[in-house]
Structures are given as structure tokens and as C-alpha cells.
Short mmCIF file of C-alpha atoms and ligand atoms in Angstrom, two decimals:
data_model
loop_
_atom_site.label_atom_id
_atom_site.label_comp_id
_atom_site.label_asym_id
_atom_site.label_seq_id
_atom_site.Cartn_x
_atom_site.Cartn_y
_atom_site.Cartn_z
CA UNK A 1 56.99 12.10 -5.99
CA UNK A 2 56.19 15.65 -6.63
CA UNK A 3 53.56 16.71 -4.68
CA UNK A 4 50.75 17.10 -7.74
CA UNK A 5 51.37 14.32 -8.55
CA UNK A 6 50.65 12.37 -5.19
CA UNK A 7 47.58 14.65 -5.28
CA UNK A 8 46.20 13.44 -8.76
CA UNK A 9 46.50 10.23 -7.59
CA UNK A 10 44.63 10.76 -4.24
CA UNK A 11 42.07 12.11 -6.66
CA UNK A 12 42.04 9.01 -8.59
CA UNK A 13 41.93 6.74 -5.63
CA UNK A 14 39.24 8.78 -4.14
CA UNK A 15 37.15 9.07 -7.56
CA UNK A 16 37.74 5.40 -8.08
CA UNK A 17 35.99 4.44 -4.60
CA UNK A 18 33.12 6.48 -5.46
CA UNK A 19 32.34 4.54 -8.56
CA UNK A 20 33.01 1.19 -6.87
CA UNK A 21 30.64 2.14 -3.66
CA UNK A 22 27.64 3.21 -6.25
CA UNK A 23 28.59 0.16 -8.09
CA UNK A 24 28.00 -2.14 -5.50
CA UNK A 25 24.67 0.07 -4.03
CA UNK A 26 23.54 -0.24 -7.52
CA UNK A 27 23.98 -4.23 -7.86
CA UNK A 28 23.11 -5.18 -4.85
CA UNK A 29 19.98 -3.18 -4.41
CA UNK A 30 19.10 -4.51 -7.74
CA UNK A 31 19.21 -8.17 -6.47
CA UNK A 32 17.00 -7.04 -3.69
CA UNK A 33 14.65 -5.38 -6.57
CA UNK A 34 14.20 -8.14 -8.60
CA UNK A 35 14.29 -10.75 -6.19
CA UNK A 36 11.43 -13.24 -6.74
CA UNK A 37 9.10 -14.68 -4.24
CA UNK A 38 7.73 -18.40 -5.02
CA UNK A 39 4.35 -17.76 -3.68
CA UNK A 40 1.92 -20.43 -4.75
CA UNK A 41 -0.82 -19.35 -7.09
CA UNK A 42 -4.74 -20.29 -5.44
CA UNK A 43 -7.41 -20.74 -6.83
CA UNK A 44 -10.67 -18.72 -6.01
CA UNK A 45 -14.31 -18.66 -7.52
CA UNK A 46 -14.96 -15.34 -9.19
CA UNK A 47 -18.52 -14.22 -9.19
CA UNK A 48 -20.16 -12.58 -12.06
CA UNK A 49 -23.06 -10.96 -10.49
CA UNK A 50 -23.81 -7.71 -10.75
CA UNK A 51 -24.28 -7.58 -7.26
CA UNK A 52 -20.71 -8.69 -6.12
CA UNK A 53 -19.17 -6.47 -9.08
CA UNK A 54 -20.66 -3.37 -7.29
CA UNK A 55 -19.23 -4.65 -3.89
CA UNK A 56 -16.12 -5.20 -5.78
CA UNK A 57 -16.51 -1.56 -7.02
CA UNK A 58 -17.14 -0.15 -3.72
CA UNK A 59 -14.54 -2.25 -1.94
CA UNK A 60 -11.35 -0.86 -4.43
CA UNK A 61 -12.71 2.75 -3.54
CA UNK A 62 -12.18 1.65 0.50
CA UNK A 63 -8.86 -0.21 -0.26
CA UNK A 64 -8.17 3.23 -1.88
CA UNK A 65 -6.33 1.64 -5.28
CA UNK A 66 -7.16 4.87 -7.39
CA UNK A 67 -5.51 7.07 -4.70
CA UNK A 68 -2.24 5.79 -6.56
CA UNK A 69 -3.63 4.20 -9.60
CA UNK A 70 -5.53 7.31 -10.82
CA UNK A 71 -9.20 7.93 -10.89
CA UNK A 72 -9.90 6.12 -13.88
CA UNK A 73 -6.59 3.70 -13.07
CA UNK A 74 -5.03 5.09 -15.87
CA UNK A 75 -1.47 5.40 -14.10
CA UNK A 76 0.01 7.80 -11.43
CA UNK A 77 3.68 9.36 -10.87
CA UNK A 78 4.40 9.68 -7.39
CA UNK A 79 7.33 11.14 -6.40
CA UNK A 80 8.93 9.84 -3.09
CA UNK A 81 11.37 13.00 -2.16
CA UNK A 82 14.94 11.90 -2.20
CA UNK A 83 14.17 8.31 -2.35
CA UNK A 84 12.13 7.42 -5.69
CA UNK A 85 9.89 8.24 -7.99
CA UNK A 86 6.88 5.70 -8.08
CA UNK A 87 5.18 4.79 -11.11
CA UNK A 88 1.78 3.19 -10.40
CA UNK A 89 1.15 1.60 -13.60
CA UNK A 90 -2.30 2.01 -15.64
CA UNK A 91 -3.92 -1.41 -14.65
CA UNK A 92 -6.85 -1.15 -17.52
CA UNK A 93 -5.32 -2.94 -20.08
CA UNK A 94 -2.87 -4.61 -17.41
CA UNK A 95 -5.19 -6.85 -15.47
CA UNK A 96 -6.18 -8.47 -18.77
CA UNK A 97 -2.73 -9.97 -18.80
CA UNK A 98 -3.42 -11.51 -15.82
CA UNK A 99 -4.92 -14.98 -14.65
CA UNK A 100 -7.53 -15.26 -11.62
CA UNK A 101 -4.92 -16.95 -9.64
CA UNK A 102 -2.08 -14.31 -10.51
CA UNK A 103 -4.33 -11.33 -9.54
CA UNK A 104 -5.09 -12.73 -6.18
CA UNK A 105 -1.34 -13.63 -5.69
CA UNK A 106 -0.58 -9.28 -6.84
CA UNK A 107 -2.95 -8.23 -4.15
CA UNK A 108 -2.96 -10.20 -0.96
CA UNK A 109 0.97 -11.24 -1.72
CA UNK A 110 2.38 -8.45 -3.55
CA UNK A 111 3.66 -10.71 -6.09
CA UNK A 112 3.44 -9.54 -9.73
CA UNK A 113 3.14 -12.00 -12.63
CA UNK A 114 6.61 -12.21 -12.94
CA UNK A 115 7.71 -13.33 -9.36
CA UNK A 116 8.81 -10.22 -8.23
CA UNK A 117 7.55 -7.64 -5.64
CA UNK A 118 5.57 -4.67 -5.91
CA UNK A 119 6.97 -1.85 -4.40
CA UNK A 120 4.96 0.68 -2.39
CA UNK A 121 1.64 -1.01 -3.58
CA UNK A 122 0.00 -1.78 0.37
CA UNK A 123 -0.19 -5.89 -0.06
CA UNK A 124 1.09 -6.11 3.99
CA UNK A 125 -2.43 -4.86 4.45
CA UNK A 126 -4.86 -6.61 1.27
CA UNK A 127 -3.65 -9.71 2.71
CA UNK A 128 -5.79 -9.25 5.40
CA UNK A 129 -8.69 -9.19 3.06
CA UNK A 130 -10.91 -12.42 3.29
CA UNK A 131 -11.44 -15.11 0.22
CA UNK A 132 -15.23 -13.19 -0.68
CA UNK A 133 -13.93 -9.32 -0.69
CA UNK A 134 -10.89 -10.20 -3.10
CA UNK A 135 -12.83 -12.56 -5.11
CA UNK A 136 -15.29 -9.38 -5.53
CA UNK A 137 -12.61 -7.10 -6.03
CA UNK A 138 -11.20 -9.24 -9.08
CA UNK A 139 -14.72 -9.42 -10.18
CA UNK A 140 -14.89 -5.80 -11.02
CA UNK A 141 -11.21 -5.67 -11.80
CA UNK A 142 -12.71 -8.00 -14.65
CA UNK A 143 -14.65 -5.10 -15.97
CA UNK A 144 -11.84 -2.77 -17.11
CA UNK A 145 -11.66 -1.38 -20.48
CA UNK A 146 -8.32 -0.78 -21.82
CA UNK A 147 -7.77 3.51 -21.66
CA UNK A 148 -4.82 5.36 -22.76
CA UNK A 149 -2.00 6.14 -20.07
CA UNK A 150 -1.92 9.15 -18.39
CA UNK A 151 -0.16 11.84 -20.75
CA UNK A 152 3.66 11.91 -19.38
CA UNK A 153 3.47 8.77 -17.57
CA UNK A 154 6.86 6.98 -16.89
CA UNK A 155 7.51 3.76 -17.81
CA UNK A 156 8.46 2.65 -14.56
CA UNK A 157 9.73 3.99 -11.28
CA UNK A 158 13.33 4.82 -10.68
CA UNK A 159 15.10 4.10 -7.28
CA UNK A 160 17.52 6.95 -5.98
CA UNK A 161 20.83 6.17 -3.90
CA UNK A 162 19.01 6.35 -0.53
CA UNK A 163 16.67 4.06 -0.72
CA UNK A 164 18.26 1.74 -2.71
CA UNK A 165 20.64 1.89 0.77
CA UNK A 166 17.78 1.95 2.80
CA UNK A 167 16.66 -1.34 0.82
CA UNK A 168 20.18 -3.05 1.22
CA UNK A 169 19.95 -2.13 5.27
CA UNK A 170 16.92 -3.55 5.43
CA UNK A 171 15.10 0.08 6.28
CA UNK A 172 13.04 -0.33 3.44
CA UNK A 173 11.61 -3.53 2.39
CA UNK A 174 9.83 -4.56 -0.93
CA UNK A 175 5.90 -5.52 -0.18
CA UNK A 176 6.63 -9.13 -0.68
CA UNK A 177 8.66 -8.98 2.28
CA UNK A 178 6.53 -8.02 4.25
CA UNK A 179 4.14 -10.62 4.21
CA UNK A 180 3.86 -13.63 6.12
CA UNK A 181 3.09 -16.08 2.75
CA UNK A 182 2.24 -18.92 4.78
CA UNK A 183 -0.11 -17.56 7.61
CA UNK A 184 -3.60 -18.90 7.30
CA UNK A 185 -6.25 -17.23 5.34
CA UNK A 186 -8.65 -14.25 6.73
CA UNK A 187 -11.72 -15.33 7.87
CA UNK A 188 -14.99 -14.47 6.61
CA UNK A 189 -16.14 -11.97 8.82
CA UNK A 190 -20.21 -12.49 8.66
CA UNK A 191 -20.41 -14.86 11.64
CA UNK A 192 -17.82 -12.28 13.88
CA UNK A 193 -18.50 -10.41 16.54
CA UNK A 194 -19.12 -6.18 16.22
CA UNK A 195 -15.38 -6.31 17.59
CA UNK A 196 -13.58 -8.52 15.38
CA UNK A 197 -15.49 -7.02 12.21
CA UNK A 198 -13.95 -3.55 13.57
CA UNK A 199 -10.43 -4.84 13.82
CA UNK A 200 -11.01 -7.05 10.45
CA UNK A 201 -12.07 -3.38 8.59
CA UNK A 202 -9.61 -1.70 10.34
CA UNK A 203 -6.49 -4.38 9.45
CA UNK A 204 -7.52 -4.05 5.90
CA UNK A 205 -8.61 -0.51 5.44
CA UNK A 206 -6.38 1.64 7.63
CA UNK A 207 -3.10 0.21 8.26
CA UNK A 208 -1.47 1.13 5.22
CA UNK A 209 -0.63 4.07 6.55
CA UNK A 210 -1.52 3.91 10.19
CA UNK A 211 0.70 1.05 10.48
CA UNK A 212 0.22 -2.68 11.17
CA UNK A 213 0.39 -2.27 14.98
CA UNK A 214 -1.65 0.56 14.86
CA UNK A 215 0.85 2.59 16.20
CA UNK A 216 0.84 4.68 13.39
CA UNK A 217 4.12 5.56 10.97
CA UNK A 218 5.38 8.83 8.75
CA UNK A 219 2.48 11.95 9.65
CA UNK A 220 -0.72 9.18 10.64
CA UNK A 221 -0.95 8.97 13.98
CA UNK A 222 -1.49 6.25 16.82
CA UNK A 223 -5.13 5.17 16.10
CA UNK A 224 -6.21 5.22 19.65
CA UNK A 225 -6.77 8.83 18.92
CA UNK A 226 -10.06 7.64 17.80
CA UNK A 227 -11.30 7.43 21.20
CA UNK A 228 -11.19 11.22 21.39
CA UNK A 229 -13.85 11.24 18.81
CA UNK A 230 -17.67 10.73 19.81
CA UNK A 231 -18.91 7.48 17.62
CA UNK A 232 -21.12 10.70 15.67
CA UNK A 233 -18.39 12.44 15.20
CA UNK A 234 -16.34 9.55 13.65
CA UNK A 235 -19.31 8.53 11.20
CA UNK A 236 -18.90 12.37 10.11
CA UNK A 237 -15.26 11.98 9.62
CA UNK A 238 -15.14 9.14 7.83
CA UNK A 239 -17.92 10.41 5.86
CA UNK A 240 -16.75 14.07 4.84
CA UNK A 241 -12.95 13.90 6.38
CA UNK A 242 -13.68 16.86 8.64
CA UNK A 243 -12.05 16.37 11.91
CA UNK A 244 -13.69 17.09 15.25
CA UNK A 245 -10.40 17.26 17.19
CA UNK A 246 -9.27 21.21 16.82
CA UNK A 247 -7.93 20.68 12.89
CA UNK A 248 -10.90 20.25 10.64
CA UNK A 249 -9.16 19.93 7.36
CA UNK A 250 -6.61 17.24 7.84
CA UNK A 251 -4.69 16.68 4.54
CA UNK A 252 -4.51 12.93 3.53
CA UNK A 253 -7.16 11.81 5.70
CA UNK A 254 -9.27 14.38 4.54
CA UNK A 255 -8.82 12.76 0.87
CA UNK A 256 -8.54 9.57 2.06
CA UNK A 257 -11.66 9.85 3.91
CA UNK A 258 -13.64 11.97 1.25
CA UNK A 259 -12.86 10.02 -1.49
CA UNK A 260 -12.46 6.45 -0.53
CA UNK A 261 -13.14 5.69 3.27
CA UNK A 262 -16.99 7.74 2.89
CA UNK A 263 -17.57 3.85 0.96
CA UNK A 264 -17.96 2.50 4.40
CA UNK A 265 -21.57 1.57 5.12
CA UNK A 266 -22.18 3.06 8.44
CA UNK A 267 -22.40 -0.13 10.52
CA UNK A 268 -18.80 -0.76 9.19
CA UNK A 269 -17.54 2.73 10.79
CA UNK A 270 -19.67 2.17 13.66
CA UNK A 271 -17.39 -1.43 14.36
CA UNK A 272 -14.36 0.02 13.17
CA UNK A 273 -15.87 3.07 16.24
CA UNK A 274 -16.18 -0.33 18.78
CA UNK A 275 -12.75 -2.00 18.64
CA UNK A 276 -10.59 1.46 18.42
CA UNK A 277 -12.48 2.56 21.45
CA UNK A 278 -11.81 -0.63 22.88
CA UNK A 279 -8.43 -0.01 22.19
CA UNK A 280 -7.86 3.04 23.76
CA UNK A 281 -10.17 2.39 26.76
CA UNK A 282 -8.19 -0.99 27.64
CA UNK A 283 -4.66 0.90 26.60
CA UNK A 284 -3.65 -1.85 24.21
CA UNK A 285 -3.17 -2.14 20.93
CA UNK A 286 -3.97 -4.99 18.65
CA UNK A 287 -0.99 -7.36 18.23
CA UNK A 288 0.84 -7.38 14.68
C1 LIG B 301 0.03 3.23 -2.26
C2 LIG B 301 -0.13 3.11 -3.69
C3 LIG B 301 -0.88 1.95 -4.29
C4 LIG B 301 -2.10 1.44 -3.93
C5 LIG B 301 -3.01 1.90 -2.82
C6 LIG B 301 -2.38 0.37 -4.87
N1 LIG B 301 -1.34 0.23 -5.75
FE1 LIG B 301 -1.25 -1.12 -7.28
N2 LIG B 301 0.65 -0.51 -7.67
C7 LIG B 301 1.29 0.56 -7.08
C8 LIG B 301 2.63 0.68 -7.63
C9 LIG B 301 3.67 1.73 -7.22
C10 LIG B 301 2.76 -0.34 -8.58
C11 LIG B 301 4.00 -0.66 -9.40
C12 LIG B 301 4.77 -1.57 -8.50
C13 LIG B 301 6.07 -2.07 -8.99
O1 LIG B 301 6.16 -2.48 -10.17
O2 LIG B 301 6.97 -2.11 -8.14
C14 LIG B 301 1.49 -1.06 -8.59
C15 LIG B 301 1.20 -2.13 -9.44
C16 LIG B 301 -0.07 -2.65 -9.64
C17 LIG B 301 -0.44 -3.55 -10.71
C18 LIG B 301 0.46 -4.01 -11.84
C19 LIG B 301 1.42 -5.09 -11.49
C20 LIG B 301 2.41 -5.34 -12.64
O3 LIG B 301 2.44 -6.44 -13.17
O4 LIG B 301 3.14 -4.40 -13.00
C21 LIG B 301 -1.78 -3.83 -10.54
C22 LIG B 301 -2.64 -4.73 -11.42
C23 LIG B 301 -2.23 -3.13 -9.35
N3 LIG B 301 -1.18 -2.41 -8.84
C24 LIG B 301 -3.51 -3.19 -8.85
C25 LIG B 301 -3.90 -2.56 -7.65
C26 LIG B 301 -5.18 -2.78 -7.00
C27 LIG B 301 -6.28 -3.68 -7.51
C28 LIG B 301 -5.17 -2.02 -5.87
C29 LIG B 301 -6.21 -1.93 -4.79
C30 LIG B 301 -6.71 -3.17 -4.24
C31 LIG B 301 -3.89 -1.31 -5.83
N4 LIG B 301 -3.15 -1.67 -6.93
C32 LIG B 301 -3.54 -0.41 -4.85
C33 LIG B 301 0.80 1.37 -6.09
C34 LIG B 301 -0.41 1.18 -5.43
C1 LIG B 302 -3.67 6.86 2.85
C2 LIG B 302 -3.28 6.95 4.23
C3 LIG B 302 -4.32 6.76 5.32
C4 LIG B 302 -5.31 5.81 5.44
C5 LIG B 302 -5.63 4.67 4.49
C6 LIG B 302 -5.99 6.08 6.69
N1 LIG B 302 -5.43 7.16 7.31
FE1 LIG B 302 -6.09 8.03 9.04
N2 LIG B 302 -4.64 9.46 8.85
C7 LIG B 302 -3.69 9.52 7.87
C8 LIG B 302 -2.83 10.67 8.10
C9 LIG B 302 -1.62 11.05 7.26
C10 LIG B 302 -3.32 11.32 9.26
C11 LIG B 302 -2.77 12.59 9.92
C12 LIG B 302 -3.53 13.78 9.45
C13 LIG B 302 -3.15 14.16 8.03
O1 LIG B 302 -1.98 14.50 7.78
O2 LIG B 302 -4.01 14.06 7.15
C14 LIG B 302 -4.46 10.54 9.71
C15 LIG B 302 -5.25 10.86 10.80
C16 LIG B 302 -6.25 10.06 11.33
C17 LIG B 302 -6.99 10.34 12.55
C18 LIG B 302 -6.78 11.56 13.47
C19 LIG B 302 -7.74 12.67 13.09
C20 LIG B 302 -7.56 13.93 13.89
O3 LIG B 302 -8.58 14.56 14.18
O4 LIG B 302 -6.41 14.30 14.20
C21 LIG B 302 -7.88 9.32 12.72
C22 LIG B 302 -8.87 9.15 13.85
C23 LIG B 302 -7.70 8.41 11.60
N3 LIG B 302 -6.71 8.89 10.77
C24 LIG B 302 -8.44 7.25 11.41
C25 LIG B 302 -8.33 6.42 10.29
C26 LIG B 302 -9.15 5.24 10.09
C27 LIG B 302 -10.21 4.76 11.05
C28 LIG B 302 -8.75 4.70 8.91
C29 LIG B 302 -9.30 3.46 8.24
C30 LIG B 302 -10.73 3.27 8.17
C31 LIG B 302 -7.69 5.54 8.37
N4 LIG B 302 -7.46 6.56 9.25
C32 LIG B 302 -7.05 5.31 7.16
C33 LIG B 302 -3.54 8.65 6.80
C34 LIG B 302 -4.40 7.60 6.51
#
């Protein structure tokens, strides 16, 4: 064989492996995408009083859903660099669509109505949240009105090569799988201890991104750094996202705590204050 020729060929052996590896990436990661979980729907008593629609109200602005949702939920792009872009839906017209049941199932399970998983929506940490704060929660849900999208809003989000490798290697996992379906049901917290209502706040309002060991994950640190803080200086964190340890203007805490975590009532921060002090005064850290 002449020796372009045996080259061409290499060229279409090589070219012809390509195709078949992004094949397979793209086939298998979609199996992983729209696996479905067969999560059983329960059934909780919504309230309709004004007075649990406002803690509804102020309990989405601490579970931060408009941080990806938009400020009036009418649908956010969020691009995930090299990985994704994320398309967090508008939910106003959305939630309509859905039953009680299903809606609880979305938020503690990260099960959409359709069986399959939500992707980058925080579930591993709303299913923490006791049987009163989600019943709330779908109480105000309830009092959507349909808006228009955001202008330019994708339909839905796109998966690059990466992670769709990072979700066949089990690097990345779908919220669904994350969760522990079967493990018993949060507790109300009324009758806890100062402690357990501090870890309880904490599991469901800062491990999204701090990590459900605590330990912290991507740029949010271990949260025993807390302890460095005075319990003043915490309530004035939380409260205006200024930091009291050398940076003042952290970036997504700052937001986070601005805009969503200044919902806290202050005997909430001072709890959340008691157990991460007691966590980095005994040197542990709460188990998973
Ligand atoms: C970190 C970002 C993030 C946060 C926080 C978040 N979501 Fe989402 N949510 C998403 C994304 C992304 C999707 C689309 C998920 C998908 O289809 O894979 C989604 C989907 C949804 C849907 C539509 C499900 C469907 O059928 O398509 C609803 C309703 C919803 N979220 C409600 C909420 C509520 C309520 C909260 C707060 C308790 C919340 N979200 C917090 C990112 C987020
Ligand atoms: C949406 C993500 C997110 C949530 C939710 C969140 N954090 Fe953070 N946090 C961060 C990031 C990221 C940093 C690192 C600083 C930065 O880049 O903004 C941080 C930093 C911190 C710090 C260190 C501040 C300093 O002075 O260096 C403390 C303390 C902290 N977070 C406490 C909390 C507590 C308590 C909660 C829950 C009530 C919480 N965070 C919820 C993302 C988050």
C-alpha cells in the first residue's frame, strides 16, 4: 500500500473512534440523565393562612430558590464553565402543573413530575427540611401568578462532554442520587434543643454549598471557620454579608447572605452561632 493511502486510512480509523467514543458518552450519559427515580408521592396538609404563606415566603428567600430561579422566579441561565449550561426554569406558571404530593416529592427528593432528577437544583439539602417548613413553602408556592420568561431564556440546559463524563464516572451525580429516599423524615424542630435547631438550620440552609459534612466544597470553606467570628459579629454577617475575618466583601456569601440568609430571625443565627462553635471548639464535625 502506498503510503497515503495507509495514512487516509489511519485518518479514517482515527476519525471513526472519535465519533464512536462521543457516541457512547452521549448515550450513556443520557441514560444517566433521564433515569427515573420511583420515589413515592406523600401526602402533606397545606395551610392556607396568611400566616404560614409569609413563613413560606420568608423560608424560599433562606432556602435561596430565587438565587437560581430569578427574583421574580421567572427563569435563570447559569452557565457552568466547561461543563453545562443550567437552565433554571420559570416556576410561575410551572408549579400550577403540579400536585401537592409532586411538589413535595421536587423539593425534598429532587424528583420532577416526570420521574426524573433535577440537576443542580440543592434537594440533598431541602430534604432536610421538616413536614411544617415544606408544607409552608408549597403554601406560598401556591400563590404564583403565571409571568412571562425571562427574555432569552433557554429551553432547557445543555450538558457538555465533561460532565456528561464526569456523570458516567460517577464525579457528578444527578440530585436524585444523592438522596437517601428512604431515611426517616426531619423532625419538627420546636421541642429541640438551641443545638439541634443550629445543626437542623444549618443542614437545610448552608450545606448546599458548604457541603453535607460541613467540610465545605468548590470556593466555601470548612464551616468551623465560624468559630473565628464573635456570635455579634456573625448576626452582622448573616445580616449584611460583611465579613469580620480580614475580607469584608466576600462574593457569594455576601449575596447569599444579603439577599437570602438576612431572612434568619436572629435567634435562628444565634443557634446556627451555638452548634458551629460547638463544632469547632470540640474539633468535630457533624456526621453526614
Ligand atoms: C442552585 C440552583 C437552584 C436552587 C437553589 C433551586 N432550584 Fe429549582 N431548579 C434548578 C434547576 C437548574 C432546575 C431545572 C432542573 C432540571 O430540569 O434538571 C430547577 C427546577 C425547578 C422546578 C421545575 C421542575 C420541572 O418540572 O421542570 C421547580 C418547580 C423548582 N425548581 C422549584 C424550586 C424551589 C421551590 C426552590 C427552593 C426551595 C428551588 N427550586 C431552588 C435550580 C435551582
Ligand atoms: C450559595 C452558596 C452558599 C450558601 C447557601 C452559604 N454559603 Fe457560606 N460561603 C459560601 C462561599 C462561596 C464562601 C467563600 C467566600 C466567597 O467566595 O463568597 C462562604 C464563606 C462563608 C464563611 C467564611 C466567611 C469569612 O469571613 O471568610 C462563613 C462563616 C459562612 N460562609 C457561613 C455560612 C452559613 C452559616 C451559611 C448558612 C446559614 C452559609 N454560609 C451558606 C457559599 C455559601
Amino acid at each position: 500500500m502506498k503510503k497515503t493511502a495507509y495514512l487516509k486510512w489511519l485518518l479514517v480509523g482515527v476519525l471513526a473512534f472519535i465519533i464512536l467514543a462521543f457516541a457512547i458518552v452521549y448515550g450513556w450519559s443520557a441514560l444517566l440523565i433521564h433515569k427515573t427515580y420511583d420515589v413515592p408521592l406523600t401526602s402533606l396538609t397545606i395551610p392556607c393562612d396568611t400566616g404560614a404563606i409569609r413563613e413560606g415566603a420568608r423560608l424560599i428567600r433562606i432556602e435561596h430558590c430565587r438565587s437560581c430561579h430569578g427574583e421574580n422566579f421567572e427563569g435563570k441561565f447559569q452557565p457552568v464553565p466547561y461543563r453545562a449550561h443550567m437552565v433554571a426554569p420559570n416556576i410561575t406558571a410551572l408549579v400550577a402543573t403540579y400536585s401537592n404530593g409532586e411538589l413535595e416529592r421536587l423539593i425534598r427528593h429532587g424528583v420532577k413530575k416526570n420521574g426524573e432528577s433535577v440537576f443542580a437544583m440543592p434537594s440533598q439539602m431541602y430534604c432536610h427540611l421538616n413536614d411544617k417548613s415544606v408544607a409552608s413553602i408549597i403554601a406560598y408556592l401556591r400563590t404564583l401568578k403565571p409571568i412571562p420568561s425571562s427574555p432569552d431564556l433557554p429551553v432547557s440546559s445543555r450538558f457538555y462532554p465533561l460532565r456528561r463524563w464526569e456523570l458516567i464516572t460517577g464525579t457528578y451525580l444527578s440530585t436524585a442520587a444523592r438522596i437517601d429516599h428512604l431515611a426517616p423524615r426531619p423532625e419538627l424542630q420546636s421541642d429541640t434543643t438551641q443545638l439541634a435547631f443550629g445543626k437542623y438550620l444549618v443542614m437545610t440552609a448552608c450545606t448546599s454549598c458548604h457541603g453535607g459534612n460541613l467540610q465545605g466544597q468548590g470556593h466555601a470553606p470548612n464551616m468551623r471557620i465560624a468559630g473565628a467570628y464573635s456570635n455579634a459579629q456573625f448576626i452582622h454577617f448573616l445580616k449584611t454579608g460583611e465579613g469580620a475575618l480580614g475580607r469584608k466583601e466576600l462574593t457569594t456569601m455576601s449575596a447569599i447572605a444579603k439577599n437570602h440568609l438576612s431572612y434568619l430571625h436572629t435567634n435562628e443565627i444565634n443557634a446556627i452561632y451555638a452548634f458551629l462553635k460547638s463544632l469547632s471548639a470540640s474539633g468535630q464535625l457533624a456526621e453526614k
